[in-house]
């Protein structure tokens, strides 16, 4: 799927506003994020160390640094269900 044209549920859109996560962060998660399987199908995208390094190499601006704890939950359909800030680690199986 074209990553610049991501689809959001109304819930995800509301969470982006509530949690002050700009669309550019979601794009970066889609482009650079590490995927972990979610329990209900789909996956969680987040910035692990490798993703942070890729992000640093590709993007010269440091504007995204404050969003490195962001995550997005993506349904199997490719639609983004919700977004937020991690306050604990994501366990990978």
XYZ file of N, CA, C and O in Angstrom:
372
model
N 0.829 -1.212 0.000
C 0.000 0.000 0.000
C 0.860 1.256 0.000
O 1.963 1.250 0.539
N 0.354 2.298 -0.605
C 1.063 3.581 -0.657
C 1.051 4.180 0.746
O 0.002 4.491 1.287
N 2.228 4.335 1.328
C 2.319 4.729 2.730
C 1.914 6.178 2.984
O 1.583 6.527 4.095
N 1.951 7.019 1.951
C 1.546 8.404 2.193
C 0.020 8.510 2.255
O -0.515 9.488 2.734
N -0.681 7.501 1.763
C -2.150 7.484 1.765
C -2.633 6.453 2.763
O -3.268 5.486 2.389
N -2.309 6.627 4.051
C -2.752 5.634 5.012
C -4.202 5.897 5.412
O -4.672 7.020 5.406
N -4.905 4.814 5.748
C -6.311 4.923 6.141
C -6.429 4.822 7.653
O -5.828 3.953 8.268
N -7.211 5.734 8.217
C -7.405 5.787 9.663
C -8.857 5.526 10.003
O -9.756 6.009 9.303
N -9.094 4.793 11.075
C -10.455 4.710 11.587
C -10.755 6.047 12.280
O -9.844 6.820 12.590
N -12.019 6.301 12.524
C -12.391 7.526 13.259
C -11.740 7.508 14.644
O -11.312 8.538 15.155
N -11.669 6.311 15.234
C -11.051 6.164 16.552
C -9.578 6.595 16.497
O -9.113 7.350 17.361
N -8.856 6.123 15.473
C -7.440 6.476 15.352
C -7.271 7.977 15.152
O -6.368 8.593 15.718
N -8.146 8.565 14.346
C -8.079 10.013 14.093
C -8.278 10.779 15.408
O -7.560 11.735 15.705
N -9.244 10.328 16.201
C -9.513 10.975 17.492
C -8.302 10.839 18.417
O -7.909 11.800 19.087
N -7.697 9.636 18.443
C -6.534 9.419 19.311
C -5.344 10.262 18.868
O -4.578 10.747 19.708
N -5.166 10.419 17.550
C -4.077 11.274 17.064
C -4.244 12.688 17.598
O -3.282 13.316 18.019
N -5.469 13.183 17.571
C -5.722 14.540 18.074
C -5.525 14.610 19.585
O -4.834 15.486 20.085
N -6.130 13.668 20.304
C -6.030 13.675 21.770
C -4.584 13.572 22.229
O -4.192 14.178 23.218
N -3.811 12.761 21.529
C -2.445 12.474 21.966
C -1.411 13.301 21.211
O -0.216 13.077 21.361
N -1.874 14.246 20.428
C -0.992 15.189 19.717
C 0.081 14.472 18.899
O 1.259 14.787 18.988
N -0.343 13.486 18.131
C 0.581 12.752 17.264
C 0.293 13.174 15.822
O -0.765 12.865 15.287
N 1.221 13.913 15.199
C 0.966 14.400 13.838
C 1.062 13.292 12.788
O 1.720 12.267 13.014
N 0.406 13.483 11.642
C 0.428 12.476 10.567
C 1.837 12.082 10.133
O 2.062 10.924 9.772
N 2.796 13.002 10.193
C 4.162 12.679 9.770
C 4.758 11.560 10.634
O 5.569 10.754 10.156
N 4.330 11.459 11.887
C 4.813 10.402 12.767
C 4.249 9.048 12.320
O 4.968 8.045 12.299
N 2.981 9.047 11.918
C 2.358 7.806 11.428
C 3.057 7.364 10.143
O 3.357 6.183 9.969
N 3.351 8.312 9.271
C 4.077 7.986 8.037
C 5.439 7.381 8.361
O 5.853 6.406 7.733
N 6.138 7.954 9.331
C 7.457 7.438 9.716
C 7.336 6.032 10.299
O 8.164 5.165 10.025
N 6.284 5.787 11.089
C 6.059 4.437 11.625
C 5.840 3.453 10.486
O 6.377 2.343 10.495
N 5.044 3.848 9.509
C 4.770 2.968 8.373
C 6.023 2.719 7.546
O 6.246 1.614 7.056
N 6.851 3.743 7.400
C 8.057 3.625 6.580
C 9.206 2.928 7.305
O 9.959 2.172 6.702
N 9.377 3.197 8.600
C 10.575 2.760 9.318
C 10.296 1.848 10.504
O 11.219 1.238 11.031
N 9.056 1.796 10.959
C 8.744 1.100 12.213
C 8.938 -0.400 12.166
O 8.894 -1.027 11.109
N 9.173 -0.960 13.331
C 9.264 -2.405 13.530
C 7.841 -2.909 13.777
O 7.070 -2.269 14.475
N 7.503 -4.061 13.205
C 6.165 -4.625 13.393
C 6.212 -5.767 14.393
O 7.107 -6.608 14.347
N 5.267 -5.765 15.310
C 5.085 -6.885 16.237
C 3.647 -7.344 16.084
O 2.742 -6.525 15.886
N 3.419 -8.644 16.166
C 2.052 -9.136 15.998
C 1.164 -8.675 17.142
O 1.557 -8.733 18.305
N -0.035 -8.219 16.788
C -1.029 -7.850 17.796
C -1.850 -9.105 18.102
O -1.920 -10.018 17.281
N -2.453 -9.156 19.250
C -3.183 -10.357 19.664
C -4.446 -10.604 18.865
O -4.939 -11.712 18.826
N -4.994 -9.586 18.248
C -6.258 -9.737 17.527
C -6.049 -9.709 16.021
O -6.903 -9.239 15.283
N -4.910 -10.187 15.566
C -4.581 -10.078 14.146
C -3.999 -8.689 13.922
O -4.017 -7.847 14.813
N -3.473 -8.450 12.751
C -2.850 -7.156 12.508
C -1.535 -7.051 13.248
O -0.969 -8.051 13.691
N -1.014 -5.828 13.381
C 0.285 -5.662 14.028
C 0.398 -4.298 14.689
O -0.391 -3.396 14.431
N 1.391 -4.203 15.551
C 1.732 -2.946 16.212
C 3.023 -2.458 15.568
O 3.985 -3.214 15.469
N 3.033 -1.213 15.113
C 4.251 -0.612 14.573
C 4.836 0.309 15.622
O 4.111 1.106 16.228
N 6.141 0.196 15.825
C 6.802 1.053 16.819
C 8.249 1.250 16.387
O 8.740 0.580 15.477
N 8.924 2.191 17.036
C 10.326 2.462 16.719
C 11.225 1.688 17.683
O 11.326 2.055 18.850
N 11.856 0.612 17.188
C 12.865 -0.057 17.995
C 14.212 0.606 17.680
O 14.265 1.588 16.934
N 15.300 0.082 18.235
C 16.603 0.722 18.024
C 16.978 0.796 16.550
O 17.461 1.820 16.074
N 16.743 -0.303 15.825
C 17.090 -0.332 14.396
C 16.245 0.681 13.624
O 16.751 1.388 12.748
N 14.967 0.773 13.968
C 14.079 1.726 13.297
C 14.517 3.161 13.591
O 14.480 4.019 12.714
N 14.950 3.404 14.815
C 15.426 4.750 15.180
C 16.681 5.107 14.385
O 16.827 6.237 13.937
N 17.574 4.113 14.203
C 18.779 4.356 13.410
C 18.418 4.639 11.953
O 18.975 5.557 11.341
N 17.501 3.844 11.382
C 17.075 4.080 9.993
C 16.460 5.468 9.854
O 16.734 6.189 8.906
N 15.645 5.823 10.828
C 14.983 7.126 10.826
C 16.027 8.237 10.861
O 15.926 9.219 10.123
N 17.042 8.075 11.699
C 18.101 9.073 11.800
C 18.867 9.221 10.488
O 19.203 10.317 10.076
N 19.156 8.083 9.848
C 19.885 8.112 8.568
C 19.067 8.787 7.478
O 19.587 9.560 6.693
N 17.779 8.459 7.405
C 16.931 8.925 6.305
C 16.441 10.363 6.490
O 16.223 11.055 5.527
N 16.205 10.748 7.727
C 15.637 12.066 7.998
C 16.655 12.906 8.749
O 17.030 12.555 9.848
N 17.043 14.004 8.149
C 18.063 14.838 8.776
C 17.489 15.693 9.894
O 18.193 16.077 10.803
N 16.176 15.974 9.836
C 15.585 16.796 10.894
C 15.371 15.951 12.142
O 15.169 14.754 12.089
N 15.439 16.586 13.283
C 15.285 15.879 14.559
C 13.883 16.099 15.129
O 13.634 15.809 16.292
N 12.975 16.584 14.289
C 11.642 16.951 14.767
C 10.858 15.758 15.313
O 9.975 15.931 16.144
N 11.186 14.559 14.863
C 10.422 13.386 15.295
C 10.935 12.780 16.596
O 10.340 11.855 17.129
N 12.050 13.297 17.107
C 12.659 12.697 18.297
C 11.688 12.579 19.467
O 11.722 11.598 20.204
N 10.822 13.554 19.635
C 9.907 13.503 20.781
C 8.777 12.503 20.581
O 7.980 12.272 21.487
N 8.707 11.900 19.384
C 7.642 10.934 19.099
C 8.166 9.508 18.985
O 7.473 8.631 18.496
N 9.389 9.274 19.440
C 9.977 7.943 19.268
C 9.289 6.880 20.118
O 9.513 5.688 19.927
N 8.434 7.310 21.047
C 7.670 6.345 21.844
C 6.288 6.081 21.239
O 5.481 5.372 21.828
N 6.036 6.645 20.056
C 4.720 6.476 19.431
C 4.565 5.066 18.878
O 5.547 4.394 18.550
N 3.316 4.620 18.795
C 3.028 3.344 18.149
C 1.722 3.480 17.373
O 0.942 4.402 17.609
N 1.517 2.572 16.445
C 0.260 2.503 15.696
C -0.157 1.047 15.621
O 0.683 0.165 15.429
N -1.453 0.787 15.813
C -1.983 -0.561 15.650
C -2.659 -0.608 14.290
O -3.538 0.205 13.992
N -2.199 -1.550 13.454
C -2.681 -1.653 12.077
C -3.450 -2.961 11.915
O -2.937 -4.036 12.256
N -4.674 -2.861 11.402
C -5.504 -4.052 11.174
C -4.969 -4.843 9.985
O -4.170 -4.340 9.194
N -5.426 -6.068 9.846
C -5.010 -6.892 8.714
C -5.393 -6.239 7.393
O -4.750 -6.439 6.377
N -6.442 -5.425 7.415
C -6.897 -4.723 6.206
C -5.958 -3.581 5.824
O -6.091 -2.995 4.761
N -5.020 -3.250 6.720
C -4.100 -2.146 6.466
C -4.566 -0.843 7.073
O -3.857 0.156 7.057
N -5.765 -0.841 7.635
C -6.302 0.368 8.246
C -5.694 0.559 9.634
O -5.486 -0.402 10.373
N -5.385 1.805 9.978
C -4.811 2.107 11.290
C -5.952 2.236 12.296
O -6.853 3.059 12.126
N -5.918 1.385 13.315
C -7.008 1.308 14.293
C -6.839 2.335 15.401
O -7.774 2.988 15.812
N -5.608 2.453 15.917
C -5.363 3.410 16.988
C -3.882 3.773 17.021
O -3.063 3.087 16.429
N -3.583 4.855 17.692
C -2.195 5.298 17.862
C -2.026 5.761 19.302
O -3.010 6.094 19.965
N -0.798 5.778 19.766
C -0.564 6.232 21.128
C 0.912 6.351 21.417
O 1.751 6.239 20.523
N 1.207 6.575 22.703
C 2.586 6.654 23.186
C 2.821 5.443 24.076
O 2.030 5.193 24.979
N 3.924 4.732 23.838
C 4.229 3.561 24.662
C 4.704 4.001 26.030
O 5.513 4.905 26.148
N 4.198 3.331 27.063
C 4.746 3.579 28.386
C 5.384 2.300 28.927
O 5.871 2.256 30.034
N 5.365 1.241 28.115
C 6.085 0.023 28.468
C 6.523 -0.663 27.190
O 6.055 -0.319 26.106
N 7.421 -1.635 27.314
C 7.963 -2.250 26.122
C 6.935 -3.158 25.437
O 6.019 -3.658 26.081
N 7.136 -3.342 24.150
C 6.271 -4.239 23.378
C 6.970 -5.593 23.328
O 8.133 -5.688 22.917
N 6.286 -6.615 23.778
C 6.884 -7.947 23.786
C 6.662 -8.611 22.447
O 5.554 -8.598 21.917
N 7.734 -9.178 21.914
C 7.645 -9.857 20.631
C 7.708 -11.347 20.865
O 8.444 -11.815 21.692
N 6.893 -12.087 20.120
C 6.830 -13.552 20.294
C 7.587 -14.229 19.181
O 7.478 -13.886 18.066
